[in-house]
Coordinates of C-alpha atoms in Angstrom, one line a residue:
X7 CA 33.3 31.7 6.9
X8 CA 29.5 31.9 6.7
X9 CA 29.6 33.9 3.7
X10 CA 31.7 31.2 2.0
X11 CA 29.0 29.0 3.2
X12 CA 26.5 30.5 1.7
X13 CA 28.0 31.2 -1.5
X14 CA 28.6 27.3 -1.7
X15 CA 24.9 27.2 -1.0
X16 CA 24.0 29.5 -3.9
X17 CA 26.1 28.2 -6.4
X18 CA 24.3 24.8 -5.9
X19 CA 21.1 25.8 -6.8
X20 CA 22.4 25.8 -10.3
X21 CA 21.0 22.5 -9.7
X22 CA 17.8 23.8 -8.9
X23 CA 17.0 26.9 -11.1
X24 CA 19.2 25.2 -14.3
X25 CA 21.0 29.1 -14.9
X26 CA 21.9 30.6 -11.8
X27 CA 25.1 31.9 -10.2
X28 CA 26.6 32.9 -7.3
X29 CA 26.2 36.8 -7.1
X30 CA 26.5 39.3 -4.2
X31 CA 23.0 40.7 -3.2
X32 CA 24.5 44.3 -4.2
X33 CA 24.0 43.2 -7.8
X34 CA 20.2 42.1 -7.3
X35 CA 17.5 44.0 -8.2
X36 CA 15.0 44.4 -5.2
X37 CA 11.3 43.2 -6.2
X38 CA 10.4 46.5 -4.9
X39 CA 12.3 48.3 -7.3
X40 CA 10.1 50.1 -10.4
X41 CA 11.0 49.0 -13.7
X42 CA 9.6 48.5 -17.2
X43 CA 8.5 45.4 -18.9
X44 CA 11.1 45.2 -20.9
X45 CA 14.0 45.0 -18.3
X46 CA 12.0 42.5 -16.1
X47 CA 10.9 40.5 -18.9
X48 CA 14.9 39.8 -19.6
X49 CA 14.7 37.1 -16.4
X50 CA 11.9 35.4 -18.0
X51 CA 12.1 32.4 -20.5
X52 CA 9.7 34.1 -23.6
X53 CA 11.2 37.7 -23.0
X54 CA 9.0 38.7 -26.3
X55 CA 5.6 37.2 -25.1
X56 CA 6.3 38.2 -21.6
X57 CA 6.7 42.0 -22.7
X58 CA 4.0 41.6 -25.0
X59 CA 1.5 40.4 -22.4
X60 CA 2.5 42.6 -19.5
X61 CA 1.2 46.3 -19.2
X62 CA 3.1 49.2 -20.4
X63 CA 3.8 51.2 -17.5
X64 CA 6.2 51.1 -14.6
X65 CA 5.9 48.6 -11.8
X66 CA 8.0 46.7 -9.9
X67 CA 7.8 42.7 -9.6
X68 CA 5.1 42.1 -7.2
X69 CA 2.6 44.8 -9.4
X70 CA 3.2 43.0 -12.7
X71 CA 3.4 39.1 -11.1
X72 CA -0.2 40.0 -9.7
X73 CA -1.2 41.1 -12.8
X74 CA 0.1 37.9 -14.1
X75 CA -1.9 35.6 -12.4
X76 CA -5.0 37.5 -12.6
X77 CA -4.9 37.5 -16.3
X78 CA -4.1 33.7 -16.0
X79 CA -7.3 33.1 -14.0
X80 CA -9.2 34.5 -16.8
X81 CA -7.6 32.4 -19.1
X82 CA -7.7 29.3 -17.1
X83 CA -11.7 30.1 -16.7
X84 CA -11.9 30.6 -20.8
X85 CA -9.8 27.8 -22.0
X86 CA -12.6 25.5 -19.3
X87 CA -15.3 27.0 -21.3
X88 CA -13.6 25.8 -24.6
X89 CA -13.4 22.2 -23.5
X90 CA -17.1 21.8 -22.4
X91 CA -18.1 23.6 -25.5
X92 CA -16.2 21.0 -27.2
X93 CA -17.3 17.9 -24.9
X94 CA -21.1 19.2 -25.3
X95 CA -20.8 18.0 -29.1
X96 CA -18.8 14.7 -27.9
X97 CA -21.3 12.5 -30.2
X98 CA -19.8 13.7 -33.2
X99 CA -16.3 13.4 -31.9
X100 CA -14.1 9.9 -32.0
X101 CA -13.8 8.0 -28.7
X102 CA -10.0 9.0 -28.5
X103 CA -11.0 12.6 -29.0
X104 CA -13.8 12.5 -25.8
X105 CA -10.9 10.7 -23.6
X106 CA -8.3 13.4 -24.5
X107 CA -10.7 16.3 -24.0
X108 CA -11.9 14.9 -20.9
X109 CA -8.1 14.8 -19.4
X110 CA -8.2 18.2 -20.3
X111 CA -11.3 19.4 -18.4
X112 CA -9.9 17.5 -15.4
X113 CA -6.5 19.3 -15.8
X114 CA -8.1 22.8 -16.4
X115 CA -10.1 22.6 -13.4
X116 CA -7.0 21.7 -11.5
X117 CA -5.1 24.5 -12.9
X118 CA -7.9 27.1 -12.4
X119 CA -7.9 25.6 -8.7
X120 CA -4.2 26.0 -8.4
X121 CA -4.1 29.6 -9.7
X122 CA -7.2 30.9 -7.5
X123 CA -4.7 29.5 -4.2
X124 CA -1.7 31.2 -5.7
X125 CA -3.5 34.4 -6.3
X126 CA -4.7 34.6 -2.4
X127 CA -1.0 34.4 -1.5
X128 CA 0.1 36.6 -4.0
X129 CA -2.4 39.2 -3.2
X130 CA -1.7 39.3 0.5
X131 CA 1.8 40.2 0.4
X132 CA 4.7 42.1 -1.5
X133 CA 7.7 40.3 0.2
X134 CA 9.4 37.2 0.1
X135 CA 7.7 34.7 1.4
X136 CA 9.0 31.7 3.8
X137 CA 10.5 28.9 2.3
X138 CA 7.6 26.6 3.1
X139 CA 4.9 29.0 1.6
X140 CA 7.1 29.7 -1.7
X141 CA 7.4 26.3 -2.2
X142 CA 3.8 25.4 -1.8
X143 CA 3.0 28.1 -4.5
X144 CA 5.8 27.3 -6.6
X145 CA 4.9 23.4 -6.6
X146 CA 1.1 24.8 -7.9
X147 CA 2.2 27.1 -10.9
X148 CA 4.7 24.3 -11.7
X149 CA 1.9 22.2 -12.0
X150 CA -0.1 24.0 -14.0
X151 CA 2.6 24.1 -16.9
X152 CA 2.6 20.1 -16.3
X153 CA -0.9 19.9 -16.8
X154 CA -0.8 22.1 -19.9
X155 CA 1.5 19.6 -21.5
X156 CA -0.2 16.6 -20.5
X157 CA -3.3 18.0 -22.0
X158 CA -1.7 19.3 -25.4
X159 CA 0.5 15.5 -25.4
X160 CA -3.2 13.8 -25.5
X161 CA -4.9 16.3 -28.0
X162 CA -2.2 15.6 -30.2
X163 CA -2.4 11.8 -30.1
X164 CA -6.1 12.5 -31.5
X165 CA -5.1 12.0 -35.0
X166 CA -8.8 11.2 -36.2
X167 CA -9.9 14.7 -34.9
X168 CA -8.0 17.5 -36.7
X169 CA -10.6 20.1 -35.7
X170 CA -10.0 19.5 -32.3
X171 CA -6.3 19.8 -32.5
X172 CA -6.5 23.0 -34.4
X173 CA -9.2 24.4 -31.8
X174 CA -7.2 23.4 -28.5
X175 CA -3.8 23.7 -29.5
X176 CA -3.5 27.4 -30.1
X177 CA -5.2 28.6 -27.1
X178 CA -3.2 25.6 -24.9
X179 CA 0.1 27.1 -26.2
X180 CA -0.8 30.8 -25.6
X181 CA -1.7 30.2 -22.1
X182 CA 0.9 28.2 -21.3
X183 CA 3.4 30.9 -22.0
X184 CA 1.2 33.3 -19.8
X185 CA 1.7 30.6 -16.8
X186 CA 5.2 30.4 -17.5
X187 CA 5.2 34.4 -17.2
X188 CA 3.4 33.7 -14.0
X189 CA 5.8 31.4 -12.8
X190 CA 8.5 33.4 -13.5
X191 CA 7.7 36.5 -12.0
X192 CA 6.7 34.4 -8.7
X193 CA 10.0 33.0 -8.1
X194 CA 11.8 36.1 -8.9
X195 CA 9.6 38.1 -6.2
X196 CA 8.2 35.7 -3.7
X197 CA 11.0 32.9 -3.5
X198 CA 13.7 33.2 -1.2
X199 CA 17.0 33.8 -2.8
X200 CA 18.6 31.3 -0.5
X201 CA 16.2 28.3 0.7
X202 CA 17.1 27.2 4.5
X203 CA 19.2 24.1 3.5
X204 CA 21.7 21.9 5.3
X205 CA 25.0 21.0 4.4
X206 CA 25.4 16.7 4.5
X207 CA 26.8 15.4 7.7
X208 CA 27.8 11.9 8.1
X209 CA 25.3 10.7 10.8
X210 CA 23.9 7.5 9.7
X211 CA 20.3 6.8 8.0
X212 CA 18.6 8.5 11.0
X213 CA 15.3 7.3 10.0
X214 CA 12.4 9.7 10.7
X215 CA 8.6 8.4 11.6
X216 CA 8.4 4.6 12.1
X217 CA 11.6 2.6 13.3
X218 CA 12.9 -0.6 11.6
X219 CA 10.0 -0.1 8.7
X220 CA 7.6 -0.8 11.0
X221 CA 4.0 0.7 11.1
X222 CA 1.9 -0.3 14.1
X223 CA -1.3 -0.7 11.9
X224 CA 1.1 -2.7 9.0
X225 CA -1.2 -5.5 8.3
X226 CA 1.4 -8.2 8.1
X227 CA 0.8 -11.9 9.9
X228 CA -0.7 -9.6 13.0
X229 CA -3.0 -7.4 10.9
X230 CA -6.0 -8.5 12.6
X231 CA -5.1 -8.3 15.9
X232 CA -3.4 -4.6 15.3
X233 CA -6.8 -3.7 13.1
X234 CA -9.1 -4.5 16.0
X235 CA -7.0 -2.2 18.5
X236 CA -7.4 0.9 16.3
X237 CA -10.6 3.0 17.6
X238 CA -11.8 5.9 16.2
X239 CA -9.9 9.0 16.6
X240 CA -7.1 6.9 18.3
X241 CA -3.4 8.0 17.6
X242 CA -1.6 4.6 16.2
X243 CA 1.5 4.4 17.9
X244 CA 4.7 2.9 16.7
X245 CA 6.7 0.0 18.2
X246 CA 9.1 2.8 19.2
X247 CA 6.4 4.8 20.6
X248 CA 8.4 8.1 19.0
X249 CA 6.0 8.7 16.1
X250 CA 2.0 8.5 15.8
X251 CA -0.5 8.8 13.0
X252 CA -4.1 10.2 13.5
X253 CA -6.8 8.2 12.0
X254 CA -10.2 9.5 11.8
X255 CA -11.9 6.5 10.6
X256 CA -11.5 2.9 9.2
X257 CA -13.4 0.9 7.0
X258 CA -12.6 -2.8 5.6
X259 CA -12.7 -3.5 1.8
X260 CA -13.1 -7.5 1.5
X261 CA -14.2 -9.4 -1.6
X262 CA -16.3 -12.1 0.7
X263 CA -18.1 -9.6 2.3
X264 CA -16.8 -9.5 5.3
X265 CA -15.7 -6.1 5.4
X266 CA -17.6 -2.7 5.3
X267 CA -17.3 -2.9 1.3
X268 CA -16.5 -5.5 -1.4
X269 CA -15.0 -3.0 -3.9
X270 CA -12.3 -0.2 -3.5
X271 CA -14.2 2.3 -5.4
X272 CA -17.1 1.9 -2.8
X273 CA -14.7 2.7 -0.1
X274 CA -13.3 5.7 -1.9
X275 CA -16.5 6.9 -2.3
X276 CA -17.7 6.6 1.0
X277 CA -14.9 8.7 2.0
X278 CA -15.5 11.9 3.3
X279 CA -14.6 15.1 1.4
X280 CA -12.1 17.6 2.4
X281 CA -10.7 16.2 5.3
X282 CA -8.4 18.0 6.8
X283 CA -4.8 17.0 8.0
X284 CA -5.3 17.7 11.5
X285 CA -8.6 15.7 11.4
X286 CA -6.5 12.4 10.7
X287 CA -6.8 9.9 7.6
X288 CA -9.6 8.1 6.7
X289 CA -8.0 4.8 6.3
X290 CA -9.0 2.1 4.0
X291 CA -7.8 -1.7 4.8
X292 CA -7.6 -3.5 2.0
X293 CA -7.6 -7.1 2.6
X294 CA -5.9 -9.7 0.6
X295 CA -7.3 -10.4 -3.1
X296 CA -7.2 -9.6 -6.9
X297 CA -9.1 -6.5 -7.1
X298 CA -9.8 -5.9 -10.7
X299 CA -10.7 -2.3 -10.7
X300 CA -9.8 1.1 -12.1
X301 CA -9.4 3.5 -9.2
X302 CA -9.7 7.4 -9.5
X303 CA -9.1 9.3 -5.9
X304 CA -10.5 12.7 -6.8
X305 CA -9.3 15.9 -5.9
X306 CA -12.0 16.4 -2.7
X307 CA -10.9 12.9 -1.0
X308 CA -8.0 14.4 0.7
X309 CA -6.1 12.7 3.4
X310 CA -6.7 9.2 2.5
X311 CA -4.9 5.9 3.5
X312 CA -4.9 2.9 1.7
X313 CA -3.5 0.0 3.2
X314 CA -3.1 -3.7 2.1
X315 CA -2.0 -7.0 3.1
X316 CA 1.2 -6.6 1.4
X317 CA 2.7 -6.8 -2.2
X318 CA 1.3 -9.4 -4.1
X319 CA -1.1 -9.9 -1.4
X320 CA -3.4 -7.3 -2.3
X321 CA -3.6 -6.4 -6.0
X322 CA -5.2 -3.7 -7.9
X323 CA -5.0 -4.3 -11.7
X324 CA -6.4 -3.3 -15.3
X325 CA -5.0 -3.5 -18.7
X326 CA -5.7 -0.2 -20.7
X327 CA -3.0 1.1 -23.1
X328 CA -2.8 3.9 -25.8
X329 CA -2.9 0.8 -28.3
X330 CA -6.5 0.2 -27.1
X331 CA -7.6 3.4 -27.6
X332 CA -7.1 5.4 -24.1
X333 CA -4.3 8.2 -23.6
X334 CA -1.5 7.5 -21.5
X335 CA -2.9 9.9 -18.8
X336 CA -6.0 7.6 -18.5
X337 CA -4.6 4.5 -19.0
X338 CA -4.0 4.1 -15.5
X339 CA -5.0 1.0 -13.5
X340 CA -5.0 3.6 -10.5
X341 CA -5.0 7.6 -10.6
X342 CA -4.8 9.6 -7.6
X343 CA -5.2 13.8 -7.2
X344 CA -6.3 14.2 -3.8
X345 CA -3.3 15.5 -1.6
X346 CA -2.3 14.2 1.6
X347 CA -2.8 10.1 0.0
X348 CA -1.0 7.5 1.4
X349 CA -0.5 3.8 0.2
X350 CA 1.1 0.7 2.2
X351 CA 1.5 -3.2 1.2
X352 CA -0.3 -2.9 -2.2
X353 CA 0.7 -4.1 -5.4
X354 CA -0.6 -2.0 -8.6
X355 CA -0.7 -3.7 -12.2
X356 CA -1.1 -2.8 -15.6
X357 CA -1.2 -6.1 -17.5
X358 CA -1.6 -4.6 -21.1
X359 CA 2.2 -6.1 -21.7
X360 CA 4.8 -4.7 -23.8
X361 CA 3.2 -4.9 -27.0
X362 CA 0.2 -2.5 -26.0
X363 CA 3.0 0.4 -25.5
X364 CA 1.8 3.0 -23.2
X365 CA 0.2 1.4 -20.3
X366 CA 0.1 3.2 -17.1
X367 CA -0.1 1.2 -13.6
X368 CA -0.4 4.0 -11.3
X369 CA -0.8 7.8 -12.4
X370 CA 0.0 10.0 -9.0
X371 CA -0.8 13.8 -9.3
X372 CA -1.5 14.0 -5.6
X373 CA 0.8 16.5 -3.4
X374 CA 2.5 15.8 -0.7
X375 CA 1.4 12.1 -1.2
X376 CA 3.6 8.8 -0.2
X377 CA 3.9 5.2 -1.3
X378 CA 5.3 2.8 1.2
X379 CA 6.3 -1.1 0.8
X380 CA 4.3 -0.9 -2.8
X381 CA 5.1 -2.6 -6.1
X382 CA 4.5 -1.1 -9.4
X383 CA 4.1 -3.5 -12.1
X384 CA 3.7 -2.9 -16.2
X385 CA 6.0 -2.5 -19.0
X386 CA 6.2 1.1 -20.7
X387 CA 5.1 3.8 -18.6
X388 CA 4.6 1.8 -15.6
X389 CA 4.8 4.8 -13.0
X390 CA 3.3 8.2 -14.1
X391 CA 4.7 10.6 -11.2
X392 CA 2.8 13.4 -13.0
X393 CA 2.9 16.5 -10.9
X394 CA 3.6 17.9 -7.3
X395 CA 5.5 16.7 -4.6
X396 CA 5.9 12.9 -3.9
X397 CA 7.8 10.7 -1.4
X398 CA 8.2 6.6 -2.4
X399 CA 9.5 4.3 -0.1
X400 CA 11.0 1.0 -0.2
X401 CA 9.2 0.1 -3.2
X402 CA 9.4 -2.1 -6.2
X403 CA 9.1 -0.7 -9.8
X404 CA 9.1 -2.9 -12.7
X405 CA 9.1 -1.7 -16.7
X406 CA 10.7 -1.1 -20.0
X407 CA 10.5 1.7 -21.7
X408 CA 10.2 5.2 -19.5
X409 CA 9.1 3.2 -17.1
X410 CA 9.4 6.2 -14.0
X411 CA 7.8 9.2 -16.0
X412 CA 6.5 12.6 -15.6
X413 CA 7.0 16.1 -14.0
X414 CA 6.8 15.8 -10.1
X415 CA 9.1 16.7 -7.4
X416 CA 9.9 13.2 -6.2
X417 CA 12.2 11.2 -4.1
X418 CA 12.6 7.3 -4.5
X419 CA 14.2 6.2 -1.5
X420 CA 15.3 2.5 -0.9
X421 CA 13.3 1.2 -3.6
X422 CA 14.4 -1.6 -6.2
X423 CA 14.2 -0.8 -9.6
X424 CA 14.1 -3.6 -12.2
X425 CA 14.4 -3.0 -15.3
X426 CA 12.2 -5.7 -17.7
X427 CA 12.9 -7.6 -20.9
X428 CA 11.6 -5.2 -23.8
X429 CA 10.1 -6.1 -27.2
X430 CA 12.2 -6.5 -30.1
X431 CA 13.7 -3.0 -31.2
X432 CA 13.1 -1.2 -28.0
X433 CA 15.3 -0.4 -25.2
X434 CA 15.0 0.3 -21.3
X435 CA 14.9 3.8 -20.3
X436 CA 14.2 3.9 -16.1
X437 CA 13.1 7.6 -16.6
X438 CA 12.0 10.2 -18.7
X439 CA 11.8 13.7 -16.2
X440 CA 9.1 16.1 -18.0
X441 CA 10.7 19.3 -16.6
X442 CA 9.1 22.0 -19.5
X443 CA 10.1 25.2 -17.9
X444 CA 13.3 26.0 -15.8
X445 CA 11.5 27.5 -12.9
X446 CA 9.7 24.5 -12.2
X447 CA 10.8 22.9 -9.0
X448 CA 10.4 19.5 -9.9
X449 CA 12.8 16.4 -11.0
X450 CA 13.0 12.9 -10.3
X451 CA 15.7 12.0 -7.6
X452 CA 16.6 8.2 -6.7
X453 CA 18.2 7.7 -3.4
X454 CA 19.8 4.4 -1.9
X455 CA 17.8 2.6 -4.3
X456 CA 18.6 -0.6 -6.3
X457 CA 18.7 -1.4 -10.0
X458 CA 18.6 -4.9 -10.9
X459 CA 17.6 -6.5 -14.1
X460 CA 14.3 -8.2 -13.7
X461 CA 14.5 -12.2 -14.2
X462 CA 13.2 -12.3 -17.7
X463 CA 16.2 -9.6 -18.6
X464 CA 18.7 -11.7 -16.8
X465 CA 17.7 -15.1 -18.3
X466 CA 17.8 -13.1 -21.9
X467 CA 21.4 -11.9 -21.0
X468 CA 22.5 -15.5 -20.1
X469 CA 21.3 -16.7 -22.9
X470 CA 18.7 -18.9 -21.3
X471 CA 15.6 -17.4 -21.9
X472 CA 13.1 -18.8 -24.2
X473 CA 12.3 -15.6 -25.9
X474 CA 13.5 -15.0 -29.5
X475 CA 14.5 -11.2 -28.1
X476 CA 17.8 -10.3 -27.9
X477 CA 18.7 -8.7 -24.6
X478 CA 17.4 -5.5 -24.1
X479 CA 20.0 -2.3 -23.4
X480 CA 19.1 -0.6 -20.2
X481 CA 19.6 3.3 -19.4
X482 CA 19.3 5.7 -16.6
X483 CA 17.2 7.8 -18.3
X484 CA 16.4 10.2 -21.4
X485 CA 15.3 13.5 -21.8
X486 CA 11.3 13.4 -22.3
X487 CA 11.2 17.5 -22.1
X488 CA 13.6 20.1 -22.8
X489 CA 14.9 20.8 -18.7
X490 CA 14.4 17.1 -18.3
X491 CA 16.1 16.5 -14.4
X492 CA 17.0 13.2 -13.0
X493 CA 20.0 12.4 -10.5
X494 CA 20.8 9.1 -9.1
X495 CA 22.8 9.2 -5.8
X496 CA 24.3 6.6 -3.4
X497 CA 22.5 3.8 -5.2
X498 CA 23.5 0.6 -6.6
X499 CA 23.8 0.2 -9.9
X500 CA 23.8 -3.7 -11.7
X501 CA 25.6 -4.6 -14.8
X502 CA 22.5 -4.0 -16.7
X503 CA 23.2 -0.3 -17.1
X504 CA 24.9 0.8 -20.2
X505 CA 28.3 2.3 -19.8
X506 CA 27.2 5.5 -21.7
X507 CA 24.6 5.6 -19.0
X508 CA 22.0 7.8 -20.4
X509 CA 20.3 8.0 -23.5
X510 CA 19.0 10.8 -26.2
X511 CA 15.4 11.0 -26.9
X512 CA 15.8 12.6 -30.2
X513 CA 19.1 14.0 -31.6
X514 CA 20.3 16.8 -29.8
X515 CA 17.1 17.6 -27.9
X516 CA 17.7 19.3 -24.5
X517 CA 21.2 17.7 -24.1
X518 CA 22.6 21.3 -23.0
X519 CA 19.3 22.0 -20.9
X520 CA 19.0 19.0 -19.0
X521 CA 20.4 18.0 -15.7
X522 CA 21.5 14.7 -15.1
X523 CA 23.7 13.8 -12.1
X524 CA 25.0 10.7 -10.6
X525 CA 26.6 10.8 -6.9
X526 CA 28.5 8.2 -5.0
X527 CA 26.6 5.0 -6.7
X528 CA 27.9 1.5 -6.4
X529 CA 28.0 -1.5 -8.7
X530 CA 29.2 -2.5 -12.1
X531 CA 26.5 0.2 -13.7
X532 CA 28.3 2.8 -11.6
X533 CA 31.4 3.2 -13.1
X534 CA 31.5 6.8 -15.3
X535 CA 34.6 6.3 -17.2
X536 CA 32.4 5.8 -20.3
X537 CA 29.6 8.4 -19.6
X538 CA 27.8 10.4 -22.0
X539 CA 29.6 13.8 -22.5
X540 CA 26.9 15.8 -22.9
X541 CA 26.6 19.4 -21.4
X542 CA 23.9 19.0 -18.9
X543 CA 25.3 15.7 -17.8
X544 CA 26.9 16.4 -14.3
X545 CA 29.1 13.7 -12.4
X546 CA 28.6 15.4 -9.0
X547 CA 31.3 15.4 -6.4
X548 CA 30.3 17.8 -4.0
X549 CA 27.9 16.6 -1.4
X550 CA 26.5 20.2 -0.9
X551 CA 25.4 20.2 -4.5
X552 CA 23.8 16.8 -4.5
X553 CA 22.1 17.6 -1.1
X554 CA 19.7 19.7 -3.1
X555 CA 18.0 16.5 -4.0
X556 CA 17.6 15.0 -0.2
X557 CA 14.2 14.6 0.9
X558 CA 14.6 17.5 3.5
X559 CA 15.7 19.9 1.0
X560 CA 14.1 19.1 -2.5
X561 CA 10.8 17.9 -1.0
X562 CA 11.2 20.0 2.3
X563 CA 9.9 16.4 3.5
X564 CA 10.5 17.1 7.4
X565 CA 7.4 19.3 7.3
X566 CA 4.8 16.8 6.3
X567 CA 6.3 12.9 6.2
X568 CA 6.3 12.6 9.9
X569 CA 2.4 12.6 9.8
X570 CA 2.2 9.7 7.3
X571 CA 4.4 7.0 9.9
X572 CA 6.6 6.0 7.0
X573 CA 10.1 6.2 7.3
X574 CA 12.5 8.5 5.7
X575 CA 15.9 9.5 5.6
X576 CA 16.1 13.5 5.3
X577 CA 19.5 13.8 4.1
X578 CA 22.4 11.8 2.3
X579 CA 23.6 8.6 4.1

């Protein structure tokens, strides 16, 4: 019985690895067995390139994996120098080219950090890692590929700077192939063949962290009383007394001058660098107000917590857009890169409007980041879940085209998703997931959420809108990149969802390599009788398969979410 269960679980990793199958361990080649580059490279996405880059001698997976990561580090340094070379002559470049190059520099710097961290791990051992440690490194190597693609997307959008595109695109493409080899070899040598996963047991919601959606320091009607009870280095107790959040320091942002700072950016600047999780959060309490700021939380502002006075009370707003010369990446009103970030009770807006096309409210590239009881408001590209591991709970997300997009490993739980009225000749795609490599551990999981047409879309559907636009068609998602992966499970889908459910990106692009799934959804939009028939679309009937997309399995969330104090459900409901 146990062996059958293991085989079922292994088969379910078709979802997680795209093309895996349940095979007995007897047919697996040990990572320590010497082999040729030709044989080893057969398991990578681009065998020909892999064979050309690895040394032509016999070694095992660990030997080749370490070689590939070392070479990746060398190439990352060269690329960073190349970007700096272009930026030194920024006066001769267009503003759009400079902005794209600045994005690339940030992303290249992160890539070097991620590679150096990964090498520390692979250089220490020639054995399969623990699930948690393997997930950490696979997440970093996955993000490196995402960063490469983001840089390329930005550079290709600089139509007036042919020399920049010509000089950057080729090394970008070659380095991306090399990083893909590093990810593939790491997955083969260091990642456990079987994750320690659990199968579905129907025991109810089982919230972890603060019960009843309440946090002891949630700044509601009692915010002042609660705030005044928080002392330096105190443990903040939940109402139920079964969880705690460690806070290192607290500062207040208030526009009337009564707090420590009048702007959010000043408070972020004052936060200590590289705070360890064990030292507690640096908590920024942002009082009610409209904050017209572009906030960027850099990679060294680790373990920062930001709490507002509530949705539509504490509002951070901006209006940058691609039409106005920004890249999608740097159009964000609020951007976070530092690991361990937590936001609670804040509205994030981009007010550029549908007419300005891509205009991001929040860009999140922060590992182990959490947004709780927040609102994200925009039109096209509202919420950029860019990379790494992310969790959203009881949030509201508004938008039109691709308004939840990116290539993070992300779970949305108990959120409200509001498709809005789009421009004429546009349609709503709720998700545009950007997975580019079958070994990336990324995807969008939408769990126990509600998809409901926003008021303007409802009015247009009822014929009561003042707009001349026809009612906008709404789809669950479309494949932005080749291995796009999105699952809706145990969610309520209203009648705004088109019967086919999903939309093509361009012809048959990615329709056989994507993974789109639906499981036990409800509501008029959940009827699957007329869904798309693409090879990559799945109507999931097995709870053990869809369990791979739960907080417990997809994010290993039980390991890091409790310290945030945010409620979450580990498994299915």
